Coordinates of C-alpha atoms and ligand atoms in Angstrom, one line a residue:
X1479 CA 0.0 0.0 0.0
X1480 CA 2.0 3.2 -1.1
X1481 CA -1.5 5.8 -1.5
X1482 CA -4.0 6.4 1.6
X1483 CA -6.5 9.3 1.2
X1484 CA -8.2 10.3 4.4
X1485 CA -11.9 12.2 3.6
X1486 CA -12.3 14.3 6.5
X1487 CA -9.7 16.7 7.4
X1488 CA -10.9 16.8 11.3
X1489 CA -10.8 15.1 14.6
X1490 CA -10.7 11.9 13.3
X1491 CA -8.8 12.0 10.2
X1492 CA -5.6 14.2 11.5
X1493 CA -5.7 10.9 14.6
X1494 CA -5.4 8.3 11.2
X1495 CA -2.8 10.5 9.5
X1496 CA -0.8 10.1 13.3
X1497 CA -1.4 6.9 13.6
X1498 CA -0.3 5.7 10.3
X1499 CA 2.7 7.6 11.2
X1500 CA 3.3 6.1 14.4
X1501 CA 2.3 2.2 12.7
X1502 CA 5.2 3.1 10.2
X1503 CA 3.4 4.1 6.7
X1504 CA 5.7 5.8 5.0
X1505 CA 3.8 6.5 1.8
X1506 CA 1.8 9.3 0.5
X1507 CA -1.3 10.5 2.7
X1508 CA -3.8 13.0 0.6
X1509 CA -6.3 14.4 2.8
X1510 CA -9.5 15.4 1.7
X1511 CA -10.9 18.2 3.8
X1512 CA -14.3 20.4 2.9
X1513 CA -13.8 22.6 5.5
X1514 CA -11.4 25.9 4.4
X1515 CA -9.6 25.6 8.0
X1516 CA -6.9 23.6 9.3
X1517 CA -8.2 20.8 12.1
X1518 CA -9.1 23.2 15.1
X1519 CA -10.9 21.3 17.8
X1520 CA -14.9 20.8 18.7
X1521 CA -15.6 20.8 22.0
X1522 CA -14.6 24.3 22.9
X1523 CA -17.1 25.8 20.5
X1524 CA -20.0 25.6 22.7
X1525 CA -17.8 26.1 26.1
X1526 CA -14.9 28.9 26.2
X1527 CA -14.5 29.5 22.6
X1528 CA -18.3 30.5 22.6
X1529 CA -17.8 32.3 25.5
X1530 CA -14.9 34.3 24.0
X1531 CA -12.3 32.9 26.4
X1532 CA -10.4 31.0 23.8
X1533 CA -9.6 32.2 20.7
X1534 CA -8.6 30.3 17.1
X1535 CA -5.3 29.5 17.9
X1536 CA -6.1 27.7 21.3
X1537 CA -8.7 25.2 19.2
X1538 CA -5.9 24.6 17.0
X1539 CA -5.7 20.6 16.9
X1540 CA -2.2 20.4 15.4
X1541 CA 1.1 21.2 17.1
X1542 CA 2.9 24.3 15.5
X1543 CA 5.8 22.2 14.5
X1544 CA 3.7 19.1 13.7
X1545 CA 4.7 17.7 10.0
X1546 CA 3.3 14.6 9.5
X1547 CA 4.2 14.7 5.6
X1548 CA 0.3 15.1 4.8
X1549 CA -0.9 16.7 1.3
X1550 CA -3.7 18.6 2.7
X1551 CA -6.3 20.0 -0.1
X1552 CA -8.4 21.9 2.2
X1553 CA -12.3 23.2 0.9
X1554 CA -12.5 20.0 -1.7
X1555 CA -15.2 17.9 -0.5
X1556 CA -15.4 14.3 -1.9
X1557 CA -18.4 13.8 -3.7
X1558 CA -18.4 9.9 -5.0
X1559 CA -16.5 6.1 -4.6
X1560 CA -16.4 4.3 -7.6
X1561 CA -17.6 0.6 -6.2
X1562 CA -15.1 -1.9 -7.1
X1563 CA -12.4 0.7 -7.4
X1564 CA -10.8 3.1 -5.3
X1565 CA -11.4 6.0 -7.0
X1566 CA -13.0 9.4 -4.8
X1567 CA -14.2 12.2 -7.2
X1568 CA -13.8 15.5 -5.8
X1569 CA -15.7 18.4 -5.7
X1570 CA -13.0 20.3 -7.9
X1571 CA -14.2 18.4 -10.9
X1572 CA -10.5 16.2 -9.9
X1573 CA -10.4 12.3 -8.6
X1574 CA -8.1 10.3 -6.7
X1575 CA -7.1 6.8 -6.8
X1576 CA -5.7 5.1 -4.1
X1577 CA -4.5 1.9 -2.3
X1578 CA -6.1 2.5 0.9
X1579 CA -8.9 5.0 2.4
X1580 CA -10.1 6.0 5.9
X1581 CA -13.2 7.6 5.9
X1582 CA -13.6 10.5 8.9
X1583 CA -16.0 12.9 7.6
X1584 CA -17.8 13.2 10.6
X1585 CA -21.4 14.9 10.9
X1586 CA -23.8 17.2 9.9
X1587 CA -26.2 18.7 12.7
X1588 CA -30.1 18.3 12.1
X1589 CA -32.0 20.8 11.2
X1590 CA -35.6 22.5 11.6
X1591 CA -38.1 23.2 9.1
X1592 CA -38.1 27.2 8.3
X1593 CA -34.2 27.8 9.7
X1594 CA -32.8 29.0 6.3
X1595 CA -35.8 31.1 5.9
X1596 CA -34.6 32.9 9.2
X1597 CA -31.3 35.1 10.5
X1598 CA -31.2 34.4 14.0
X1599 CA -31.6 30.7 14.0
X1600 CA -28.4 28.5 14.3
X1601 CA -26.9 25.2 14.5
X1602 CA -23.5 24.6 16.3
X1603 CA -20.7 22.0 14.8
X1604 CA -18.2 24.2 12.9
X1605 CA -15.9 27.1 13.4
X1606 CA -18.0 29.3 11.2
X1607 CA -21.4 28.3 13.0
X1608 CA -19.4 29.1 16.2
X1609 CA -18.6 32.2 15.3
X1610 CA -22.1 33.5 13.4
X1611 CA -23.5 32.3 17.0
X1612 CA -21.1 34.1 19.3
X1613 CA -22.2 37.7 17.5
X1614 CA -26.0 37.0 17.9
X1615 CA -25.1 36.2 21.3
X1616 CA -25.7 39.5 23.2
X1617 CA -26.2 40.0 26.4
X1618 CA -30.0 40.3 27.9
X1619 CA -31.0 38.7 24.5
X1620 CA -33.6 36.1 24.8
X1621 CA -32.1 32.6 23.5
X1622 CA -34.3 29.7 23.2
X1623 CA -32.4 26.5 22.9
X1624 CA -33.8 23.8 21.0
X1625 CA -33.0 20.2 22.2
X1626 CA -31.3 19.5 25.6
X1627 CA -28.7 17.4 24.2
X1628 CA -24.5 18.0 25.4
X1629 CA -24.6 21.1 22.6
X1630 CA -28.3 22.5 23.6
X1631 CA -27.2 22.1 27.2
X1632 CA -23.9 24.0 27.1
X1633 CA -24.8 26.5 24.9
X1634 CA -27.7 27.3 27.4
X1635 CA -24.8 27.4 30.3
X1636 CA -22.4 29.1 28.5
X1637 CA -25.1 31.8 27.1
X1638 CA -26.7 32.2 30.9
X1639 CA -22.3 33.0 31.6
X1640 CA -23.1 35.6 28.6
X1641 CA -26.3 37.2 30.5
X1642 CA -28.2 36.2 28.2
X1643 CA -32.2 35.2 28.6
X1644 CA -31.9 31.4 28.4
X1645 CA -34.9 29.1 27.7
X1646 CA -34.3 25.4 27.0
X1647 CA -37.0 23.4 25.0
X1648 CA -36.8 19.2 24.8
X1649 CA -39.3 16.8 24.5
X1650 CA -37.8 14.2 26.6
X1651 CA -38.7 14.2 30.3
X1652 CA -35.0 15.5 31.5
X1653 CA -32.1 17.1 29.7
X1654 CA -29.2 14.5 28.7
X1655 CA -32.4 11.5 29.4
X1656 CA -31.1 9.5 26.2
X1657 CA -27.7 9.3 27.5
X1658 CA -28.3 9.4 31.4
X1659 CA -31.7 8.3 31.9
X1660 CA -34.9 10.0 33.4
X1661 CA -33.0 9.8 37.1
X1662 CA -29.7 11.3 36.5
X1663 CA -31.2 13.5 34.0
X1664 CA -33.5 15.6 37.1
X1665 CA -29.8 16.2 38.0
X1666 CA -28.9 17.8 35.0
X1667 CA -32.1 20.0 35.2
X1668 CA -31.9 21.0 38.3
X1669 CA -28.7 22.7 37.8
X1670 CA -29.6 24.4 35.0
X1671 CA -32.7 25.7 37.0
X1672 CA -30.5 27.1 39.7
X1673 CA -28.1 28.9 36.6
X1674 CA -31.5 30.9 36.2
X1675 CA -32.3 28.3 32.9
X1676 CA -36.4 28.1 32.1
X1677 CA -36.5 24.5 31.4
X1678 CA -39.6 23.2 29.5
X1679 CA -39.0 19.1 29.3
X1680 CA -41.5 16.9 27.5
X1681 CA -42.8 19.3 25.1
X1682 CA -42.3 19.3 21.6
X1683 CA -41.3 22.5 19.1
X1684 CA -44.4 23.0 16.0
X1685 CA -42.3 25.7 14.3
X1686 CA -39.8 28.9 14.1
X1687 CA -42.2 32.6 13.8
X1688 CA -40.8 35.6 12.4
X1689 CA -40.5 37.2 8.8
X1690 CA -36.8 37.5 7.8
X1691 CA -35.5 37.1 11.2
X1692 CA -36.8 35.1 14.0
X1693 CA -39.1 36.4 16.6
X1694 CA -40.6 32.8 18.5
X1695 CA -40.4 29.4 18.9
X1696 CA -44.3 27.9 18.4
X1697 CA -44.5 24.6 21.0
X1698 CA -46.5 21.6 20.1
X1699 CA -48.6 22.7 23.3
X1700 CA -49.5 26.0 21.7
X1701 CA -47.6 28.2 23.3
X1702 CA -45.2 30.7 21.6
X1703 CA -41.6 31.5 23.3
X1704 CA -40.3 35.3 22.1
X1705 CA -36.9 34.6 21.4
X1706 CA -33.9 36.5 19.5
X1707 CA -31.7 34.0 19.1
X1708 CA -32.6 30.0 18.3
X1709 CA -29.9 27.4 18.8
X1710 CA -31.1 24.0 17.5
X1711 CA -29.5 21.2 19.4
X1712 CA -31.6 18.2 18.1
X1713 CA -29.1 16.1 17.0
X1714 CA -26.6 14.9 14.2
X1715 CA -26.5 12.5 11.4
X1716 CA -23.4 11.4 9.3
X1717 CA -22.0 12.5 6.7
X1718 CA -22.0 9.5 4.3
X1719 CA -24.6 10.9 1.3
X1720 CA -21.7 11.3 -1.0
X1721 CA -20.9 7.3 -0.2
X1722 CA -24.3 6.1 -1.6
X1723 CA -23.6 3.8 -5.1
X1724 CA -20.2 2.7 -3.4
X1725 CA -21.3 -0.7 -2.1
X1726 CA -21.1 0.2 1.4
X1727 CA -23.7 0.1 4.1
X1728 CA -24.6 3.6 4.9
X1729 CA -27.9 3.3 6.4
X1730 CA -26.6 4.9 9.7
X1731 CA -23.3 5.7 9.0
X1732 CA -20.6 3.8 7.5
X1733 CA -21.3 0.1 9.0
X1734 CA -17.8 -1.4 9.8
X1735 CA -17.0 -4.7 12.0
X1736 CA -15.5 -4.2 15.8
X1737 CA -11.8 -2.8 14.6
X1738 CA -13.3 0.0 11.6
X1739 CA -13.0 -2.5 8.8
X1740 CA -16.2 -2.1 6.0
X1741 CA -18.0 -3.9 3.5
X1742 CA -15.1 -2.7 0.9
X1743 CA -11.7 -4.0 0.9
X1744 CA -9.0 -1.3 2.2
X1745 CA -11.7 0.9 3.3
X1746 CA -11.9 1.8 6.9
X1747 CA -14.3 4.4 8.9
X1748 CA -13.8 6.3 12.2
X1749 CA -15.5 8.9 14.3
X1750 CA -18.6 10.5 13.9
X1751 CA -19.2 9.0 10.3
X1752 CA -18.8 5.6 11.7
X1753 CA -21.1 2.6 13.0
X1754 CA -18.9 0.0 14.6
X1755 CA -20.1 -3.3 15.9
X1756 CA -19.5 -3.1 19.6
X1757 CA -19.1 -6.3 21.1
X1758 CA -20.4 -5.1 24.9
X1759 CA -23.8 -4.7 23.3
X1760 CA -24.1 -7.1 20.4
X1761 CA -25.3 -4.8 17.9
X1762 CA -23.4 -1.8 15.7
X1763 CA -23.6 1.3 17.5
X1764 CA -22.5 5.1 16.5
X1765 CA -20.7 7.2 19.2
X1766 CA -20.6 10.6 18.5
X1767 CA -17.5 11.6 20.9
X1768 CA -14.2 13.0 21.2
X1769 CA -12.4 10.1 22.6
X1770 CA -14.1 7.9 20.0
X1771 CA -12.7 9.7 17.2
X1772 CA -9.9 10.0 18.7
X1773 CA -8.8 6.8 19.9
X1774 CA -10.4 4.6 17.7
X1775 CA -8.8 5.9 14.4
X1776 CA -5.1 3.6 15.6
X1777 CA -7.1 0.6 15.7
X1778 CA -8.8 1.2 12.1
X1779 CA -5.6 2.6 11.0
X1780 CA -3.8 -1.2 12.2
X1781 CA -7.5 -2.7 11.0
X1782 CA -6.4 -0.8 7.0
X1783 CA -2.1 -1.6 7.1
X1784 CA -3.2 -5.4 8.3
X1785 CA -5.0 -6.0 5.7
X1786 CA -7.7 -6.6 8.8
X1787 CA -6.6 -8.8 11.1
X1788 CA -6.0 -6.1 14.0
X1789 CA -8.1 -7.7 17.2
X1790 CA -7.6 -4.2 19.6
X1791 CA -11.0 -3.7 20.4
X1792 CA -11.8 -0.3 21.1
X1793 CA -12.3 1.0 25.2
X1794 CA -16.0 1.0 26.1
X1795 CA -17.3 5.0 24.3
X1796 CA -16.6 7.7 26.9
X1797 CA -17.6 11.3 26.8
X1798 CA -17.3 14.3 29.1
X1799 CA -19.4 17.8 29.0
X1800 CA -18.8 21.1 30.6
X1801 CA -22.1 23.0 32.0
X1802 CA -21.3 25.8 34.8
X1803 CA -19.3 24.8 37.1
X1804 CA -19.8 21.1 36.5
X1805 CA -17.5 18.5 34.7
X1806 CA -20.0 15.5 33.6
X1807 CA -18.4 11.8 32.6
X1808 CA -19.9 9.1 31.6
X1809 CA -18.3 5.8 30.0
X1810 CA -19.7 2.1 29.3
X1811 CA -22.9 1.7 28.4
X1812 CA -26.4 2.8 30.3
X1813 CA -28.7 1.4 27.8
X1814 CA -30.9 -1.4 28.8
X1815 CA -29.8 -0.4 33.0
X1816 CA -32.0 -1.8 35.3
X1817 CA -30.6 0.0 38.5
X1818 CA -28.5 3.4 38.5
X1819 CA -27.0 3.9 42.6
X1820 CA -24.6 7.0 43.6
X1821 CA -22.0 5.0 45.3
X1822 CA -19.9 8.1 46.3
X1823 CA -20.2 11.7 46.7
X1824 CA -23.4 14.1 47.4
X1825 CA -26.3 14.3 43.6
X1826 CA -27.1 17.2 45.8
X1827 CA -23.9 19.0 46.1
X1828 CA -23.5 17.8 42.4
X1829 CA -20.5 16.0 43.4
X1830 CA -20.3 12.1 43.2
X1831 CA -20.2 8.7 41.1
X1832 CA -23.0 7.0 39.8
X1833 CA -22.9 3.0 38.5
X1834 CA -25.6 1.7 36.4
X1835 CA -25.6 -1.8 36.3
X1836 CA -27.4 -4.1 34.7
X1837 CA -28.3 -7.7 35.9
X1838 CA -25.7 -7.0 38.8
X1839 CA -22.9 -6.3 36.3
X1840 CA -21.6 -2.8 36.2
X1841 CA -22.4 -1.3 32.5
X1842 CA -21.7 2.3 32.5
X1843 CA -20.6 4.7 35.3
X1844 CA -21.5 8.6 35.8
X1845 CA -19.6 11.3 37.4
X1846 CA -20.2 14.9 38.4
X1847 CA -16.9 16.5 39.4
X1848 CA -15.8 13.2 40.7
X1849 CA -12.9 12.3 38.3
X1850 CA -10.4 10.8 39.7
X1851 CA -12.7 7.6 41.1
X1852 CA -14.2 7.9 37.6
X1853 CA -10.9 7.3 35.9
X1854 CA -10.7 4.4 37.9
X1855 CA -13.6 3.0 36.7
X1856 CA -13.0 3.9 33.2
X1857 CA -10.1 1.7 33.4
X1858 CA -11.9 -1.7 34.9
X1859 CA -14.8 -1.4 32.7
X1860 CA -12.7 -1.7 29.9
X1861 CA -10.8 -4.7 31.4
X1862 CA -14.2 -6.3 31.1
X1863 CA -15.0 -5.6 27.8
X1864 CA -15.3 -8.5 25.8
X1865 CA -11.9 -9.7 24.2
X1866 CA -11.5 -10.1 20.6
X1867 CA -10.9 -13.5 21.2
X1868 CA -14.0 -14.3 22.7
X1869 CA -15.7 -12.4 19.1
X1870 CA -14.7 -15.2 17.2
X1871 CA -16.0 -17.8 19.5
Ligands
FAD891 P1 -16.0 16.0 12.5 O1 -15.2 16.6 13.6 O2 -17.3 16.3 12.2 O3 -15.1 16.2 11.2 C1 -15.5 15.7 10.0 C2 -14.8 16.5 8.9 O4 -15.1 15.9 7.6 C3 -15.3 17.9 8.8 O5 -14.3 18.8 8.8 C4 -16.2 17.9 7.6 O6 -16.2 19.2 6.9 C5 -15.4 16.9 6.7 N1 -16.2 16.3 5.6 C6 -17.5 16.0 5.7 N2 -17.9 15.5 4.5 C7 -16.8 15.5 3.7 C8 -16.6 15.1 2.3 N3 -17.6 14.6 1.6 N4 -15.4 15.3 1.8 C9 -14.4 15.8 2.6 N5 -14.5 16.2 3.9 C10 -15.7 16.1 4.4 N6 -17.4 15.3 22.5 C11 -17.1 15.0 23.8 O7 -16.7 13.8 24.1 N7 -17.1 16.0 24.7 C12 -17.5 17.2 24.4 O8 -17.5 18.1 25.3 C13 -17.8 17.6 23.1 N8 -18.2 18.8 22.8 C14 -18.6 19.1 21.5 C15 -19.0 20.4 21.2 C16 -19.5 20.7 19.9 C17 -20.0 22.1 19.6 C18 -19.4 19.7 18.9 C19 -19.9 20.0 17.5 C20 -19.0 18.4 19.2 C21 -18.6 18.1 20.5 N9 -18.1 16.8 20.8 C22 -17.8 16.5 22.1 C23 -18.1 15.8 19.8 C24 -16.7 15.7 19.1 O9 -16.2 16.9 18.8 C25 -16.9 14.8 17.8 O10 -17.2 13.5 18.3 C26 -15.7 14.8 17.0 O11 -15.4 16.1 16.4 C27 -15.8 13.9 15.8 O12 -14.7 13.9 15.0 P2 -14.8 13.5 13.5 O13 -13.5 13.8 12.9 O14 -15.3 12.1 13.4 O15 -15.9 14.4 12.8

């Protein structure tokens, strides 16, 4: 293998381009990248970078005297794979073909109906949303958040930091419900209610008001919310339209075994884009976080110079969000819980660990501002994970 392109010039695809370093490729990398920028780094865009305490440079995801020998060809978006070849036309009317490709394009955030008809309404996953969000974010304005996901839910926090007017609208019962459950979800909602955050759980948004710019949020319930500013927070889905016609299974992201390979020969996914088959829960399963993009790109990257017979299988998903004055943790997997118990620490002082556990068996463990016996944890649920021997059984 002497050609890899990586699509995807972010999180995910500068950790490939390291790790195909580190394995000992030597050949040429050519990354495909739609975005103008050089990799900067997510998270911060809905925490300090929002709030205007970091600036461009302090996202920047490379080192300044990182060379990793890439050919970068930044703002060309890949727009098709030939099945049965390994050809990727590009959006500059130019195509590639190569031995080997990692796919890391990552995600696109859901949308509501009437946004493009409306300044004022935004979405949050790239530098430029960040920033066309940061200017309409004024101080006494009145934001409505829509969706009490990790992005709805800091943006509210971060925009309360702001002095702005913050209400948060999600039809679940609790912010973060999906991912924590009902329980540890009150947790979440309760601290937002003491930042001065009107929280309106369980109800469900009908449609954006305002000519030209927005003026309201209409609720399924009838109400209207005034609001200036509307971040939608209501999810993401991955960026694999360009891959349809390739052969691949892209029904919910790229569909690739437990160690990133796919359907295609010398094509592996990672990050966002990706739907691995996770061995802890028996069924493929898309993790939309940092450490996932990040530390799952070396074991595709072994998975693609192999020829696929890495057996690393990847730690149990972990992710970690910044509200207030709060650091939230989870790892494992709460899904399918039947009992979730703070074994340490005070809910009420918002300080302590939380194991859910399933059948008995520790599945996924919880922390607010109680890292270091979270890290602990980290580490023994993913002695537990299943081995790669025992997939082949
Ligand atoms: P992305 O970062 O989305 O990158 C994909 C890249 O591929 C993009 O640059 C895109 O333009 C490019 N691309 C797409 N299509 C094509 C194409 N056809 N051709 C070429 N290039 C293409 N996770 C946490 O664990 N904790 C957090 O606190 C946290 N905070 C977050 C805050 C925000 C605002 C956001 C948006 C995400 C946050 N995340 C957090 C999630 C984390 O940032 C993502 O999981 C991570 O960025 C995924 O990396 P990725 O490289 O797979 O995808």
């Amino acid at each position: 293998m002497r050609t890899i392109a990586v699509v995807g010039g972010s999180l995910a695809g500068l950790s490939a381009i390291r790790a195909l370093r580190r394995q000992g490729f030597d050949g040429q990398v050519l990354v495909i990248g739609a975005e103008p920028h050089r990799p900067y780094d997510r998270p911060p865009l809905s925490k300090e970078f929002l709030a205007g305490s970091a600036g461009e440079r302090d996202i920047a995801l490379e080192a300044d005297d990182e060379d990793l020998g890439a050919e970068w060809r930044f703002g060309v978006r890949a727009t098709a794979l030939r099945p049965g070849s390994r050809r990727i036309e590009l959006s500059d009317g130019g195509s590639v073909e190569v031995d080997g490709i990692v796919l890391a394009t990552g995600a696109v955030p859901r949308l509501l109906p009437g946004m493009e008809d409306r300044a004022g309404t935004h979405v949050l996953r790239t530098l430029d949303d960040a920033r066309a969000l940061r200017r309409d974010l004024r101080p006494g304005a009145r934001l409505v958040v829509v969706g009490a996901g990790f992005i709805g839910a800091e943006v509210a926090a971060t925009a309360r930091g702001l002095g702005l007017d913050v209400t948060v609208v999600e039809a679940a019962p609790a912010p973060l419900a999906g991912p924590l459950g009902p329980r540890m979800g009150a947790i979440v909602s309760s601290l937002h209610a003491d930042h001065g955050v009107r929280l309106l759980c369980g109800v469900g948004v009908a449609g954006l008001t305002g000519n030209g710019r927005v003026d309201g949020v209409a609720l399924a319930d009838g109400r209207t919310l005034p609001a200036d500013v509307v971040l939608v927070g209501v999810g993401a889905r991955p960026n694999v339209g360009w891959l349809a016609g390739s052969g691949l299974d892209v029904s919910d992201g790229v569909r690739c075994d437990a160690f990133g390979a796919t359907d295609l020969p010398n094509v592996v996914a990672v990050g966002d884009c990706a739907t691995w088959y996770d061995p802890a829960l028996g069924r493929h399963h898309r993790v939309e976080h940092w450490s996932g993009a990040q530390e799952r790109a070396a074991v595709a990257v072994a998975t693609l110079l192999s020829g696929g017979t890495e057996t690393r299988i990847a730690r149990p998903p972990y992710f970690w969000s910044d509200q207030y004055d709060v650091r939230i943790q989870l790892t494992g997997h709460p899904h399918g819980y039947d009992s979730v118990v703070v074994e340490e620490g005070s809910a009420d002082a918002r300080d302590f660990l939380a194991v859910y556990r399933r059948q008995g068996d520790p599945v996924a463990v919880l922390a607010l501002n109680h890292a270091k016996s979270f890290m602990r944890w980290r580490k023994q649920l993913a002695t537990q994970a299943p081995t790669a021997a025992a997939l082949q059984e």
